[in-house]
XYZ file of C-alpha atoms in Angstrom:
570
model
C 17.402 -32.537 -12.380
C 14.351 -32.070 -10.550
C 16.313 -32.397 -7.152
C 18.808 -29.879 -7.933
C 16.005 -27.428 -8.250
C 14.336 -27.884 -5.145
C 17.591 -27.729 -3.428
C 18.050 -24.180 -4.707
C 14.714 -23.431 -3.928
C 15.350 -24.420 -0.267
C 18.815 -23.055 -0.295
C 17.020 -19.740 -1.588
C 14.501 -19.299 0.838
C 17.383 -20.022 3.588
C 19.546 -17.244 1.970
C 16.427 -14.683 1.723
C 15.508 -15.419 5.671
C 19.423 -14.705 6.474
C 19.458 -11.832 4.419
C 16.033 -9.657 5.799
C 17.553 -10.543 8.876
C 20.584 -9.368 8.647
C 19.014 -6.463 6.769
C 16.809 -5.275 9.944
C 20.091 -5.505 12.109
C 22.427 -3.596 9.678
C 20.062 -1.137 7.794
C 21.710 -2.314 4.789
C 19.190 -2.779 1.482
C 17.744 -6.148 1.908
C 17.552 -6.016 -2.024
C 21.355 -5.557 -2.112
C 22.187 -8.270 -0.628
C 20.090 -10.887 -2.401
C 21.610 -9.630 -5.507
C 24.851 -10.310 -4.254
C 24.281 -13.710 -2.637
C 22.795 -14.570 -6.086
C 25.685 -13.277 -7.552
C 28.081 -15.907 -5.136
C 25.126 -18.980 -5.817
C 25.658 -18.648 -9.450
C 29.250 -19.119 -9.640
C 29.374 -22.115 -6.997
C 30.233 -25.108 -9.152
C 27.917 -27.750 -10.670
C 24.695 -24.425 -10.406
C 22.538 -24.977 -13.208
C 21.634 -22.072 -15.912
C 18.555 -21.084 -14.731
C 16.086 -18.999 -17.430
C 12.541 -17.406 -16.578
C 10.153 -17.466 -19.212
C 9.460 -13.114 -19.282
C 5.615 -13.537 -19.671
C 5.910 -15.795 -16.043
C 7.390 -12.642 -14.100
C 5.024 -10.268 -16.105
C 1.500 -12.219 -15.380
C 2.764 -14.637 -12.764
C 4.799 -12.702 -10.044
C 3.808 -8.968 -10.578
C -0.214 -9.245 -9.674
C -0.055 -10.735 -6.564
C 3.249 -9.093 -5.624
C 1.213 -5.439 -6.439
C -1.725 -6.827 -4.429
C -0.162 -7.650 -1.301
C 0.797 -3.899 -1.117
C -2.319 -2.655 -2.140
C -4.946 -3.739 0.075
C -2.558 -2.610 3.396
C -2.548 1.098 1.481
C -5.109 2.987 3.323
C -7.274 4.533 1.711
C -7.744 8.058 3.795
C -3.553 8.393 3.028
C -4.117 7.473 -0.474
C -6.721 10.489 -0.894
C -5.090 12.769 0.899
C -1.812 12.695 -0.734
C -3.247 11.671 -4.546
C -2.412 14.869 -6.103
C 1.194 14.144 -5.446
C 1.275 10.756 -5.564
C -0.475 11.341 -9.266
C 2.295 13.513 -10.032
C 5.424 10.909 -9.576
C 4.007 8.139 -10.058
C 2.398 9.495 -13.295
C 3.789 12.181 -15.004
C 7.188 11.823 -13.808
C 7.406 8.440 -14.575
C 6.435 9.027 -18.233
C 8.776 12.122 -18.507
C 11.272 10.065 -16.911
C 10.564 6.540 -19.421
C 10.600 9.307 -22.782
C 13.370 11.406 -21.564
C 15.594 8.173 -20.939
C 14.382 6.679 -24.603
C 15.029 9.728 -26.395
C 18.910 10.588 -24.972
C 20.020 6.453 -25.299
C 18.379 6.970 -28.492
C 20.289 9.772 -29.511
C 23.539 9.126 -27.527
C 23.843 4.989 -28.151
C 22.069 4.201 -31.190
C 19.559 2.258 -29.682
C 16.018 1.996 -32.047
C 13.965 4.649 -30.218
C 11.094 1.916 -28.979
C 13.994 -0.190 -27.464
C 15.081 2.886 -25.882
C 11.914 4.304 -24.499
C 11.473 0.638 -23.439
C 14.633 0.613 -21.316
C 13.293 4.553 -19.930
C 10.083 2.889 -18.985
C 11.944 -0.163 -16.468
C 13.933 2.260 -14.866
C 11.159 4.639 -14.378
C 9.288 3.433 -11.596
C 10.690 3.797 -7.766
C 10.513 0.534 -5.686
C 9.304 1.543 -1.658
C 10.426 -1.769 0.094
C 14.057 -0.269 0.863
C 13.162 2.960 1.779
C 9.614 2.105 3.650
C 12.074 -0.776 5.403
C 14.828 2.304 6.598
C 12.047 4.292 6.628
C 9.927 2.600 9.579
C 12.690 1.460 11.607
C 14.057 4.698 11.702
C 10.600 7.034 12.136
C 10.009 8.652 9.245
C 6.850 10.793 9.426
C 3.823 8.418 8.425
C 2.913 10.926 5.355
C 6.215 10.891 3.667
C 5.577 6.948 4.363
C 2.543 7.035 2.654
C 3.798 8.625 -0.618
C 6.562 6.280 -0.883
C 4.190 3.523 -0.731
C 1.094 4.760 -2.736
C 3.920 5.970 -5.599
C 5.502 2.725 -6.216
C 1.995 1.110 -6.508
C 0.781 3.524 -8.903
C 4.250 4.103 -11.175
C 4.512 0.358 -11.780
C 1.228 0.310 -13.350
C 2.689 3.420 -15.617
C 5.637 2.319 -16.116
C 4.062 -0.966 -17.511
C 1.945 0.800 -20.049
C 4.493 2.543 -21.073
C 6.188 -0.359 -21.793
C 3.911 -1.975 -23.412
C 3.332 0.907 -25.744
C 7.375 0.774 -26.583
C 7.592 -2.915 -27.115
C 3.797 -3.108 -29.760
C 6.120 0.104 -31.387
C 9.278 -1.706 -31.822
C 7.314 -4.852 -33.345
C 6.141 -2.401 -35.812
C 9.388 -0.391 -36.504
C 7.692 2.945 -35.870
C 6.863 4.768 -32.572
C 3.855 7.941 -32.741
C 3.244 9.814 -29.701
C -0.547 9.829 -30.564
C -1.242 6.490 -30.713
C 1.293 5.696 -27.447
C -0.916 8.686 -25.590
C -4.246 7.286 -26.685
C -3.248 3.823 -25.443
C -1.902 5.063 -22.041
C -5.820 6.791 -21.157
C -7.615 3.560 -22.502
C -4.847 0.986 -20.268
C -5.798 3.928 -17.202
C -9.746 3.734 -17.816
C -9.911 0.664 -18.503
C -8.071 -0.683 -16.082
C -9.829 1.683 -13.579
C -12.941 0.102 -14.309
C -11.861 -3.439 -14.408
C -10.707 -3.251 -10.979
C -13.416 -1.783 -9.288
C -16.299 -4.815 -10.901
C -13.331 -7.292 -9.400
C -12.915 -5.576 -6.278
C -16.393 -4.557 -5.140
C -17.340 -8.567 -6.497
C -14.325 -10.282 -4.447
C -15.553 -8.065 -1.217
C -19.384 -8.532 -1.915
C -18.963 -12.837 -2.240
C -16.634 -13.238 0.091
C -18.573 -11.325 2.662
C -20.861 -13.744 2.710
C -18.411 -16.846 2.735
C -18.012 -18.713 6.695
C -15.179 -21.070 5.145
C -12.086 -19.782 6.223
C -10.343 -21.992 3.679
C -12.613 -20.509 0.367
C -12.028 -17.343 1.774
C -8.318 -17.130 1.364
C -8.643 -19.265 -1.784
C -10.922 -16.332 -3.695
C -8.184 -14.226 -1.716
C -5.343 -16.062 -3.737
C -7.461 -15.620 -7.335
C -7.987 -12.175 -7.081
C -5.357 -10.661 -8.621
C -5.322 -12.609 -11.286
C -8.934 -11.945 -12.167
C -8.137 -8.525 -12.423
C -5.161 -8.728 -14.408
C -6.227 -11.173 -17.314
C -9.807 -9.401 -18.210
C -8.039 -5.849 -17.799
C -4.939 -6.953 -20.061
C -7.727 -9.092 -22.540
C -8.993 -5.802 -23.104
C -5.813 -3.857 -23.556
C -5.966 -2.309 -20.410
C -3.037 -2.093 -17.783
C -3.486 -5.744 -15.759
C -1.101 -4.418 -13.131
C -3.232 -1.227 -12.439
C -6.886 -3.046 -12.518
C -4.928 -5.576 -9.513
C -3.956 -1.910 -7.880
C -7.410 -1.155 -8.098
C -9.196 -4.089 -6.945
C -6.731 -4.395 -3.975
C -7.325 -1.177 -2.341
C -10.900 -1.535 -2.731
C -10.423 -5.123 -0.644
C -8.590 -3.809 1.599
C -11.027 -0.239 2.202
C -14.027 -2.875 2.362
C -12.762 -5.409 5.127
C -12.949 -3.421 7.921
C -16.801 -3.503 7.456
C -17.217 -6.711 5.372
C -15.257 -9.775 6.370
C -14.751 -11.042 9.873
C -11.308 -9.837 12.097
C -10.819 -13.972 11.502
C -10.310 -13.153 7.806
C -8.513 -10.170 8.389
C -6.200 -11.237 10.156
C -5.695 -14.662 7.883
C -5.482 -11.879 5.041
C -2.953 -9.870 6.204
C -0.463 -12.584 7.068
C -0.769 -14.279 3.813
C 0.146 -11.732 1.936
C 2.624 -10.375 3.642
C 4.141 -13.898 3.287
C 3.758 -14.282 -0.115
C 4.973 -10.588 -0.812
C 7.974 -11.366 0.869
C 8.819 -14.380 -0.578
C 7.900 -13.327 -4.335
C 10.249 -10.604 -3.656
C 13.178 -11.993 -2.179
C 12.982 -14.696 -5.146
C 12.709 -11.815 -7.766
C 16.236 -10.285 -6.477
C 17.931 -13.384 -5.823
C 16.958 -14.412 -9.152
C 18.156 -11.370 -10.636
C 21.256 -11.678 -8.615
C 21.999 -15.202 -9.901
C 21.147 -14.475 -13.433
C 24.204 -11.306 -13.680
C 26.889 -12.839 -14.373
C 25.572 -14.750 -17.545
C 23.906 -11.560 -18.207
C 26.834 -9.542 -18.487
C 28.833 -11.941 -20.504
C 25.898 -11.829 -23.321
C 25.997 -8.043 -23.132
C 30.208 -8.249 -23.432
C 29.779 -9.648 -26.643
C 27.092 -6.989 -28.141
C 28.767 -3.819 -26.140
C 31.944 -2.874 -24.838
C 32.558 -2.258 -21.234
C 32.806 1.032 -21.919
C 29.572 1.611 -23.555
C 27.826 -0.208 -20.775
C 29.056 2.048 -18.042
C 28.430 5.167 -19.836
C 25.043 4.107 -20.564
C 24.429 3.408 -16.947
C 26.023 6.800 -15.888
C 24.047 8.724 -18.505
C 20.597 6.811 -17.149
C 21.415 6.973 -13.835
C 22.305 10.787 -13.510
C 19.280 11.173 -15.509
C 17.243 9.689 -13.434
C 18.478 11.504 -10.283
C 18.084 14.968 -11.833
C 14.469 14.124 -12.546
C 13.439 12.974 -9.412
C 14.690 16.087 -7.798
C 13.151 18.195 -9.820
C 9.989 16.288 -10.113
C 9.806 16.382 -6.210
C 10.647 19.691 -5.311
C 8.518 21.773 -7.859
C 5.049 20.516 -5.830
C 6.350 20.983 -2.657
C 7.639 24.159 -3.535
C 4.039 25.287 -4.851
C 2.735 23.542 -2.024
C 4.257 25.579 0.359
C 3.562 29.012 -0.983
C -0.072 28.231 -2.035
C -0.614 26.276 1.385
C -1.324 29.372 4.434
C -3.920 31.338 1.586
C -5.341 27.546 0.541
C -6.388 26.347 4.132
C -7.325 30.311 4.889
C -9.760 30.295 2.204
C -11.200 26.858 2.594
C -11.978 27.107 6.654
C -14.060 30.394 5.466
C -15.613 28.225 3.297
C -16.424 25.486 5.778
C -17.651 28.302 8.582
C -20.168 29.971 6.155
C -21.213 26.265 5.544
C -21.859 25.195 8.894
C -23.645 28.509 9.241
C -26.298 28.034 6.720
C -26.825 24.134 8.167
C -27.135 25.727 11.450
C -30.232 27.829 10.054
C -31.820 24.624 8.029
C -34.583 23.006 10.522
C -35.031 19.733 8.342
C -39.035 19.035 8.639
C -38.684 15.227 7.015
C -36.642 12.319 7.399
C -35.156 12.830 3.817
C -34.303 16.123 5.192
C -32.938 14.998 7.839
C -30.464 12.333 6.532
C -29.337 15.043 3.563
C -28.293 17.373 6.675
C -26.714 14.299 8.017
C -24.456 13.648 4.945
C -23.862 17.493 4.845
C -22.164 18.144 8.041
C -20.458 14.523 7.356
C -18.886 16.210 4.575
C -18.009 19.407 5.896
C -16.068 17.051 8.896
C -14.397 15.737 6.534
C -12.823 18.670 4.799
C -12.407 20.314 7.757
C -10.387 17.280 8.957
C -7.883 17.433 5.545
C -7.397 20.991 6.255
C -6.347 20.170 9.211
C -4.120 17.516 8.096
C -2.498 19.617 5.667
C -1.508 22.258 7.908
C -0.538 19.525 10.742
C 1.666 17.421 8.851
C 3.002 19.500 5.859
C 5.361 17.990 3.132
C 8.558 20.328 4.452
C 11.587 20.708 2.266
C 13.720 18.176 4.109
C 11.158 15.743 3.979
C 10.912 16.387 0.205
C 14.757 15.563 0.338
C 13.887 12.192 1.789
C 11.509 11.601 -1.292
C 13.658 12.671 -3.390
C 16.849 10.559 -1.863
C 14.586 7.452 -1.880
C 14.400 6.697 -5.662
C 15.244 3.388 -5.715
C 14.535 0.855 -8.083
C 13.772 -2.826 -7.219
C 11.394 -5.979 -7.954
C 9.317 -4.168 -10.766
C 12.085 -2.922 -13.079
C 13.945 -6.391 -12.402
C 10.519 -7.921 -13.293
C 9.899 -5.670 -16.306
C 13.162 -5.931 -18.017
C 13.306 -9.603 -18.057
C 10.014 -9.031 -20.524
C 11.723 -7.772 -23.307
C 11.562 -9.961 -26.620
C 14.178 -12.297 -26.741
C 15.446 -11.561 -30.069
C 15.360 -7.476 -29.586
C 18.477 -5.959 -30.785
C 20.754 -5.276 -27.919
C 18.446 -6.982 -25.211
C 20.927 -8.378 -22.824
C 22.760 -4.798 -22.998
C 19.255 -3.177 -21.941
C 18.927 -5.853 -19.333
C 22.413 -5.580 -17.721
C 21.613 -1.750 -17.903
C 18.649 -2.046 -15.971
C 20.192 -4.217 -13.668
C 23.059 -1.958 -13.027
C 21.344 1.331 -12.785
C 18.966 -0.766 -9.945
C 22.034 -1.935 -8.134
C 23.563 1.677 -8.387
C 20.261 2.778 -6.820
C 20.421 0.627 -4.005
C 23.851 1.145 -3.369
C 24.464 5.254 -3.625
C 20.725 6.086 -2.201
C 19.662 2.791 0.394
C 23.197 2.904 1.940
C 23.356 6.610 2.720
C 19.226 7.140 3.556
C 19.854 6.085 7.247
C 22.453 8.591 7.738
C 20.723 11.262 5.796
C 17.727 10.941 7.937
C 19.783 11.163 10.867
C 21.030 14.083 9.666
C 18.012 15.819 8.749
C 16.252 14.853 11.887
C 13.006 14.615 10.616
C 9.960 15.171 13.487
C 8.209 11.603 13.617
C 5.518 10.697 16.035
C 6.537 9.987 19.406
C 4.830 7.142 21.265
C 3.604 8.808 23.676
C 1.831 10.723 21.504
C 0.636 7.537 19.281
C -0.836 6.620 22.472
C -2.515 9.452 23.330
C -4.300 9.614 20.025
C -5.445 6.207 20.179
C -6.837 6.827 23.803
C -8.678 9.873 22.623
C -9.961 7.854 19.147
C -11.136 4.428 21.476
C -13.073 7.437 23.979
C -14.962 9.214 21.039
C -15.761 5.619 19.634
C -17.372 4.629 23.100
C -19.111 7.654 23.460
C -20.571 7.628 20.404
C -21.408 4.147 20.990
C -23.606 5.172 23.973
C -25.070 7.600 22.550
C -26.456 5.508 19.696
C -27.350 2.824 21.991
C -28.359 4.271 25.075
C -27.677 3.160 28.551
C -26.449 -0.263 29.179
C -28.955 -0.066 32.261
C -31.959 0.749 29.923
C -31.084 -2.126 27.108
C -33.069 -5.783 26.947
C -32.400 -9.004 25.572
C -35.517 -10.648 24.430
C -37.604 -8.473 26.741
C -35.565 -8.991 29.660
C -33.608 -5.690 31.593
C -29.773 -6.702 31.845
C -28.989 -7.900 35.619
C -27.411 -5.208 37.758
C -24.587 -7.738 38.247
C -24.083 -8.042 34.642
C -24.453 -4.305 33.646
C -21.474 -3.928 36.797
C -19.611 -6.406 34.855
C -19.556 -4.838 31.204
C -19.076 -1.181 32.752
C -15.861 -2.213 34.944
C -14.158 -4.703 32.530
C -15.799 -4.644 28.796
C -16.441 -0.845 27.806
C -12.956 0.576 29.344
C -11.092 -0.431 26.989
C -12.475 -3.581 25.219
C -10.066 -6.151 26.805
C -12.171 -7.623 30.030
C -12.226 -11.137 30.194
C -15.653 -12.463 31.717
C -14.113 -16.153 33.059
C -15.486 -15.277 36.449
C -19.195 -15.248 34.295
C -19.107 -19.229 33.795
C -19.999 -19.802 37.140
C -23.064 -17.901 37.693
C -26.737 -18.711 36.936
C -27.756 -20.401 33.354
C -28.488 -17.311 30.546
C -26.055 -14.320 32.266
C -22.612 -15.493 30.081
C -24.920 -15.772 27.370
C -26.697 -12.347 27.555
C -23.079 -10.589 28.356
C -21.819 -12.389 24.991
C -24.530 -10.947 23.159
C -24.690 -7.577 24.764
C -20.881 -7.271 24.018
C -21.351 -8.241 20.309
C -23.655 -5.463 20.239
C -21.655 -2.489 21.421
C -18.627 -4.078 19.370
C -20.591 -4.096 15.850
C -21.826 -0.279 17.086
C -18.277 0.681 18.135
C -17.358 -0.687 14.952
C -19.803 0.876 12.324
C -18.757 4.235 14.351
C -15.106 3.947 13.329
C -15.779 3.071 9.973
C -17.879 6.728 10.112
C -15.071 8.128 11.890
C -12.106 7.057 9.577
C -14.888 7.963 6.227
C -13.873 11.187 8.291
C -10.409 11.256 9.067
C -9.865 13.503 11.662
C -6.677 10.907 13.415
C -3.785 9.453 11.615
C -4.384 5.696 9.727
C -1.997 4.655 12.081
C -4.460 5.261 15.232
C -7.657 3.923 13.283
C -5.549 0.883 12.192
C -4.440 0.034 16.027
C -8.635 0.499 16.941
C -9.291 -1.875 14.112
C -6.748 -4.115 15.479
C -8.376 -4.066 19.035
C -11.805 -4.780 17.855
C -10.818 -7.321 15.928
C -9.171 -9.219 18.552
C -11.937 -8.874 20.786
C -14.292 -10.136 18.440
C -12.145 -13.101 17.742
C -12.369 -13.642 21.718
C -15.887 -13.076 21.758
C -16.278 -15.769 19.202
C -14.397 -18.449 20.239
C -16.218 -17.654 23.877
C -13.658 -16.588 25.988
């Protein structure tokens, strides 16, 4: 029996290769079609009945599947576009799970917790369709960002929500007090779960040189932060949130571009693969699914119920989109108006100050960092505003995926009407996929959104790498006026780093292995040196924010590979 089992798992990792291929060729849903290949697996002859335990997808596949996405979230995005990502991921997502719950209720029969319990799986959106269309066909990198930064936060609502539903239909009764006091305490506590996790995973692993311990801790993490968080009746799922955009603010200034790098591509392996085996699973599940749900419901009953949640569903997220972007826009113009007034009497009165002490000095410091700062989000806001037909996209890309397949599969086993609930999920997910992920590419064609162009990606980047040298310079000082253990740098070797290190951080110094004893050495170390400076000055610059992640992300991507280059002496 064994065998069989691995064969599927091979044949399953085959079938979820084929299909994100085919999926980046076609633009159709990835998630799609590993629900229908799972569909065709299951009913090939001599396939085994394969059952997941629920509290395996719950504490086994949803952390690290949540913290793969988190620590790539950038945190500048995140910040900016909170507000809004608060408000769907949040709000609308409770609406959303007690709206649902209370019309299947009312319409179906279905005991209220059950009900709210079904509301709170369909809830939250799922990004990795739309972020998929989304980036090969150039949507604007803030409409990316609160697709991305919405599905990580809704799951962790949706989760306590259903949570809340399930301890309430264990007991028979369901009060809106106690559900609302448990949803703050699973927040806070969560909240503060993942920050000890993530500021301890940065702070040890910062100071591990193993490679091999490094990604190990890596691998633990999220399941650190969800067992204390949900030991304490806090939301696991939003404490591994937490703790993985705190990693993944930290590294840029706390591991080595070695463990970056390993970092990034081992989770984005293991993201891909937990999620491909989620939908396939799902896929190959169905059909026994909807035979146990035959004989509890009629066809009829199912398909209304998935109509009823469905168009639901739809009419909240448009409304839940449109009514901040609509206040956005009005309040927007008299909002940045009265905050550069603001930040110009500011800078005023710190033009007057004439700090007489070094305390005085680094408070001034941290003042005009601040005012930067806020100038720069102003500036932001006005540059890339949330228009209406971007709101459409947002709006068009509610799609569910891997977390309400996940989160239904959790319901008790002997709930009243379960499989119905599940298939219902299931169905309203597929219908998701299928009305909004196959008409998204053709609605952003239509609506022709205004992405950034590449030359203009470039351009920024350019203008980001010259501000970071400059400002290296200036904190260092000439390259002709630094020493190395006493010693002036050689003309030859200050020639050298001018012409092919400082440009643009990509000189190779082979021709330095055949001059005198000490000069490869010195340019090593001298490179180092403006590298950790150029460094510390783009983690003060993106603290900032005045360019897009995107740009900051490709500097961070140069400096790391010339450090690895540096290191391995090259």
């Amino acid at each position: 029996m064994l065998h069989e089992y691995l064969y599927i798992a091979g044949g399953g990792l085959l079938i979820a290769i084929v299909a994100a291929a085919f999926s980046r060729r076609t633009g159709v849903a990835a998630p799609l079609l590993l629900i229908g290949f799972g569909c065709a697996a299951s009913f090939l002859p001599g396939m085994p009945d394969i059952q997941i335990e629920p509290e395996l997808i719950l504490s086994g596949v949803l952390p690290p599947l949540l913290y793969a996405s988190a620590v790539r979230l950038p945190v500048l995005d995140l910040r900016r576009n909170l507000g809004l990502i608060t408000w769907l991921a949040m709000v609308i997502v409770v609406v959303g799970a007690l709206g649902v719950g209370y019309v299947v209720h009312l319409l179906f029969g279905v005991p209220l917790p059950l009900a709210i319990a079904l509301g709170a799986v369909v809830s939250p959106t799922d990004a990795v369709a739309a972020t998929a269309i989304g980036k090969r066909l150039g949507l604007p990198p803030r409409v990316m960002t609160v697709l991305e930064g919405e599905s990580l936060v809704n799951d962790a609502s949706a989760l306590v929500v259903l949570r809340t539903a399930l301890v309430a239909a264990s007991a028979g009764t369901f009060s809106m007090g106690e559900a609302t006091a448990s949803f703050a305490w699973a927040v806070a506590g969560a909240v503060l779960v993942g920050l000890v996790v993530g500021w301890v995973n940065v702070l040890v692993r910062q100071r591990l040189a193993d490679p091999v311990l490094n990604t190990s801790i890596s691998f633990a993490v999220p399941f650190l932060a969800f067992i204390p968080a949900e030991e304490v009746h806090a939301s696991g799922v939003l404490a591994v949130v937490v703790a993985g955009v705190i990693t993944g603010h930290q590294s840029g200034k706390r591991f080595s571009a070695r463990d970056r790098q390993v970092e990034r591509t081992n989770w984005a392996t293991i993201n891909f693969l937990l999620e491909q085996a989620v939908f396939l699973l799902m896929g190959y599940e169905l059909p026994s699914l909807i035979e146990q749900a035959r004989g509890e419901s009629s066809d009829a009953r199912i398909a209304t119920m998935v109509l009823v949640v469905f168009g639901l569903l739809g009419v909240l997220r448009f409304i839940g989109v449109a009514g901040p972007l609509l206040m956005d826009r009005r309040r927007r113009p008299h909002r940045a108006k009265r905050m550069r007034s603001r930040i110009a009497a500011v800078e005023e009165r710190l033009e007057d100050l004439s700090p007489a002490t070094t305390q005085e000095l680094d408070r001034l410091s941290i003042a005009r960092h601040r005012i930067a700062r806020h100038s720069a989000d102003v500036d932001f806001a006005m540059r890339e505003p949330l228009t209406g037909r971007a709101g459409l996209v947002l709006a068009w890309a509610g799609m569910r995926g891997v977390v309400t397949l996940a989160a239904v599969q959790t319901l008790p086993l002997d709930a009243e009407n379960r499989a119905t609930l599940v298939v219902v999920a299931v169905l309203v997910a597929v219908a998701t996929l299928v009305v909004f992920g196959l008409t998204l590419p053709f609605l952003i064609h239509a609506l022709a959104l205004e992405s950034v162009s590449p030359e203009d990606e470039r351009d920024e980047f350019f203008g980001l790498m010259k501000q970071l040298a400059a400002a290296t310079t200036e904190q260092l000082g000439p390259m002709e006026q630094l020493e190395v253990d006493g010693t002036p740098l050689e003309p030859e070797l200050v020639e050298s780093l001018k012409q092919r290190f400082l440009p643009i951080l990509l000189g190779h110094i082979q021709s330095l292995r055949q001059t005198k004893p000490g000069l490869r050495e010195r340019s090593l170390l001298i490179q180092h040196l403006y590298l950790d400076t150029m460094r510390d000055m783009l983690m003060q610059e993106r603290s900032i924010g005045a360019y897009s992640s995107a740009a900051y992300a490709r500097a961070e991507a140069l400096l790391d590979r010339e450090e690895q280059r540096l290191n391995a002496g090259i």
